[in-house]
PDB file of C-alpha atoms in Angstrom:
ATOM      1  CA  GLY P1207      -1.571  -6.704  29.107  1.00 48.00           C
ATOM      2  CA  ASP P1208      -3.801  -3.709  28.017  1.00 57.00           C
ATOM      3  CA  LYS P1209      -7.339  -4.935  27.868  1.00 60.00           C
ATOM      4  CA  THR P1210      -8.531  -1.474  27.003  1.00 63.00           C
ATOM      5  CA  TYR P1211      -6.603  -0.862  23.714  1.00 59.00           C
ATOM      6  CA  ASP P1212      -5.253  -4.242  22.574  1.00 61.00           C
ATOM      7  CA  GLY P1213      -8.225  -4.815  20.353  1.00 65.00           C
ATOM      8  CA  GLY P1214      -9.462  -7.998  21.846  1.00 66.00           C
ATOM      9  CA  GLY P1215     -10.021 -10.876  19.405  1.00 69.00           C
ATOM     10  CA  PRO P1216      -6.622 -12.656  19.213  1.00 67.00           C
ATOM     11  CA  ALA P1217      -4.834 -10.653  21.705  1.00 65.00           C
ATOM     12  CA  ARG P1218      -7.695 -11.783  24.191  1.00 69.00           C
ATOM     13  CA  LEU P1219      -6.455 -15.389  23.526  1.00 67.00           C
ATOM     14  CA  LEU P1220      -2.952 -14.601  23.867  1.00 67.00           C
ATOM     15  CA  ARG P1221      -3.655 -12.696  27.131  1.00 68.00           C
ATOM     16  CA  GLU P1222      -5.456 -15.667  28.508  1.00 70.00           C
ATOM     17  CA  ASN P1223      -2.418 -17.815  28.034  1.00 67.00           C
ATOM     18  CA  GLY P1224      -0.416 -15.379  29.876  1.00 65.00           C
ATOM     19  CA  PHE P1225       1.015 -13.343  26.801  1.00 62.00           C
ATOM     20  CA  TYR P1226       1.054  -9.557  27.407  1.00 63.00           C
ATOM     21  CA  LEU P1227       2.201  -6.468  25.454  1.00 63.00           C
ATOM     22  CA  CYS P1228       5.919  -5.916  25.989  1.00 67.00           C
ATOM     23  CA  SER P1229       8.435  -3.512  25.167  1.00 77.00           C
ATOM     24  CA  ASN P1230      12.063  -4.442  25.117  1.00 85.00           C
ATOM     25  CA  LYS P1231      13.430  -1.452  23.555  1.00 90.00           C
ATOM     26  CA  ILE P1232      13.439   2.200  24.386  1.00 93.00           C
ATOM     27  CA  VAL P1233      15.083   5.363  22.986  1.00 95.00           C
ATOM     28  CA  ILE P1234      15.136   8.594  25.017  1.00 96.00           C
ATOM     29  CA  GLU P1235      16.838  11.992  24.994  1.00 97.00           C
ATOM     30  CA  HIS P1236      19.591  12.209  27.491  1.00 96.00           C
ATOM     31  CA  PRO P1237      18.361  14.209  30.509  1.00 95.00           C
ATOM     32  CA  PHE P1238      21.597  16.016  31.281  1.00 96.00           C
ATOM     33  CA  TYR P1239      23.690  16.294  28.000  1.00 96.00           C
ATOM     34  CA  ASN P1240      20.478  17.825  25.998  1.00 97.00           C
ATOM     35  CA  SER P1241      20.450  20.525  28.882  1.00 96.00           C
ATOM     36  CA  PRO P1242      22.032  24.053  28.270  1.00 94.00           C
ATOM     37  CA  GLN P1243      24.629  23.026  30.994  1.00 94.00           C
ATOM     38  CA  GLY P1244      25.052  19.468  29.891  1.00 96.00           C
ATOM     39  CA  ARG P1245      25.694  20.428  26.295  1.00 95.00           C
ATOM     40  CA  SER P1246      28.861  22.235  27.136  1.00 94.00           C
ATOM     41  CA  MET P1247      30.119  18.978  28.786  1.00 95.00           C
ATOM     42  CA  TRP P1248      28.819  16.755  26.245  1.00 96.00           C
ATOM     43  CA  GLU P1249      31.021  18.671  23.666  1.00 94.00           C
ATOM     44  CA  LYS P1250      34.250  17.905  25.785  1.00 95.00           C
ATOM     45  CA  VAL P1251      33.473  14.369  26.642  1.00 95.00           C
ATOM     46  CA  LYS P1252      31.325  13.106  23.793  1.00 93.00           C
ATOM     47  CA  GLU P1253      33.934  10.903  21.970  1.00 92.00           C
ATOM     48  CA  ASP P1254      34.983   9.208  25.007  1.00 91.00           C
ATOM     49  CA  GLU P1255      31.445   8.856  26.391  1.00 89.00           C
ATOM     50  CA  ILE P1256      30.359   7.313  23.073  1.00 87.00           C
ATOM     51  CA  LYS P1257      33.393   5.048  23.065  1.00 87.00           C
ATOM     52  CA  LYS P1258      32.890   3.896  26.586  1.00 85.00           C
ATOM     53  CA  CYS P1259      29.238   3.336  26.378  1.00 81.00           C
ATOM     54  CA  ASN P1260      29.193   1.732  22.972  1.00 78.00           C
ATOM     55  CA  ASP P1261      32.071  -0.517  23.230  1.00 76.00           C
ATOM     56  CA  HIS P1262      31.311  -2.210  26.629  1.00 65.00           C
ATOM     57  CA  LYS P1263      27.578  -2.550  26.648  1.00 68.00           C
ATOM     58  CA  GLU P1264      25.614  -4.642  24.348  1.00 76.00           C
ATOM     59  CA  ASN P1265      22.354  -3.414  25.339  1.00 86.00           C
ATOM     60  CA  ILE P1266      22.854   0.347  25.749  1.00 88.00           C
ATOM     61  CA  ARG P1267      24.383   2.818  23.484  1.00 89.00           C
ATOM     62  CA  ILE P1268      24.434   6.608  23.433  1.00 92.00           C
ATOM     63  CA  ALA P1269      24.643   8.406  20.275  1.00 93.00           C
ATOM     64  CA  GLU P1270      24.405  12.130  18.787  1.00 95.00           C
ATOM     65  CA  GLU P1271      21.811  12.608  16.116  1.00 96.00           C
ATOM     66  CA  SER P1272      22.172  14.823  13.017  1.00 96.00           C
ATOM     67  CA  ASP P1273      19.999  17.486  14.670  1.00 96.00           C
ATOM     68  CA  GLY P1274      22.284  17.589  17.680  1.00 95.00           C
ATOM     69  CA  ARG P1275      20.293  15.841  20.336  1.00 97.00           C
ATOM     70  CA  VAL P1276      22.118  13.103  22.497  1.00 97.00           C
ATOM     71  CA  LEU P1277      19.939   9.860  22.535  1.00 96.00           C
ATOM     72  CA  VAL P1278      20.258   6.808  24.829  1.00 94.00           C
ATOM     73  CA  TYR P1279      19.240   3.494  23.446  1.00 92.00           C
ATOM     74  CA  ALA P1280      18.474   0.663  25.737  1.00 91.00           C
ATOM     75  CA  GLU P1281      17.306  -3.027  24.812  1.00 89.00           C
ATOM     76  CA  ILE P1282      16.489  -6.048  26.496  1.00 87.00           C
ATOM     77  CA  ASP P1283      16.071  -9.587  25.321  1.00 83.00           C
ATOM     78  CA  LEU P1284      12.376 -10.478  24.895  1.00 79.00           C
ATOM     79  CA  PRO P1285      11.148 -13.005  27.800  1.00 76.00           C
ATOM     80  CA  SER P1286      11.391 -16.669  26.637  1.00 77.00           C
ATOM     81  CA  LYS P1287       7.723 -16.986  27.049  1.00 73.00           C
ATOM     82  CA  PHE P1288       7.274 -14.358  24.052  1.00 73.00           C
ATOM     83  CA  ASN P1289       9.246 -16.709  21.740  1.00 73.00           C
ATOM     84  CA  GLU P1290       7.581 -20.000  22.901  1.00 74.00           C
ATOM     85  CA  LEU P1291       4.175 -18.685  22.323  1.00 69.00           C
ATOM     86  CA  THR P1292       4.900 -17.138  18.753  1.00 70.00           C
ATOM     87  CA  ASP P1293       6.668 -20.472  17.673  1.00 74.00           C
ATOM     88  CA  LEU P1294       3.509 -22.240  18.890  1.00 70.00           C
ATOM     89  CA  MET P1295       1.202 -19.693  16.807  1.00 67.00           C
ATOM     90  CA  GLY P1296       3.680 -19.497  13.750  1.00 63.00           C
TER      91      GLY P1296
END
């Protein structure tokens, strides 16, 4: 948990019960396909690469944005403790 930036108050109570800020999703620019060298390769393989990644993995996908950037999306399930605590507080 982030004791400096979480604002205290209710966040402090959650932290004391073992509940911490968590991130379960990230979007990043692909480090190779967005480089000058990687861009030419991307143009050759993008259809196969998108299909291969997006068809076989539920938590990871790759996409080309309208501005041409290649992005990788990755997501994991939230920890069960997260759902248990939010159910108790709801």
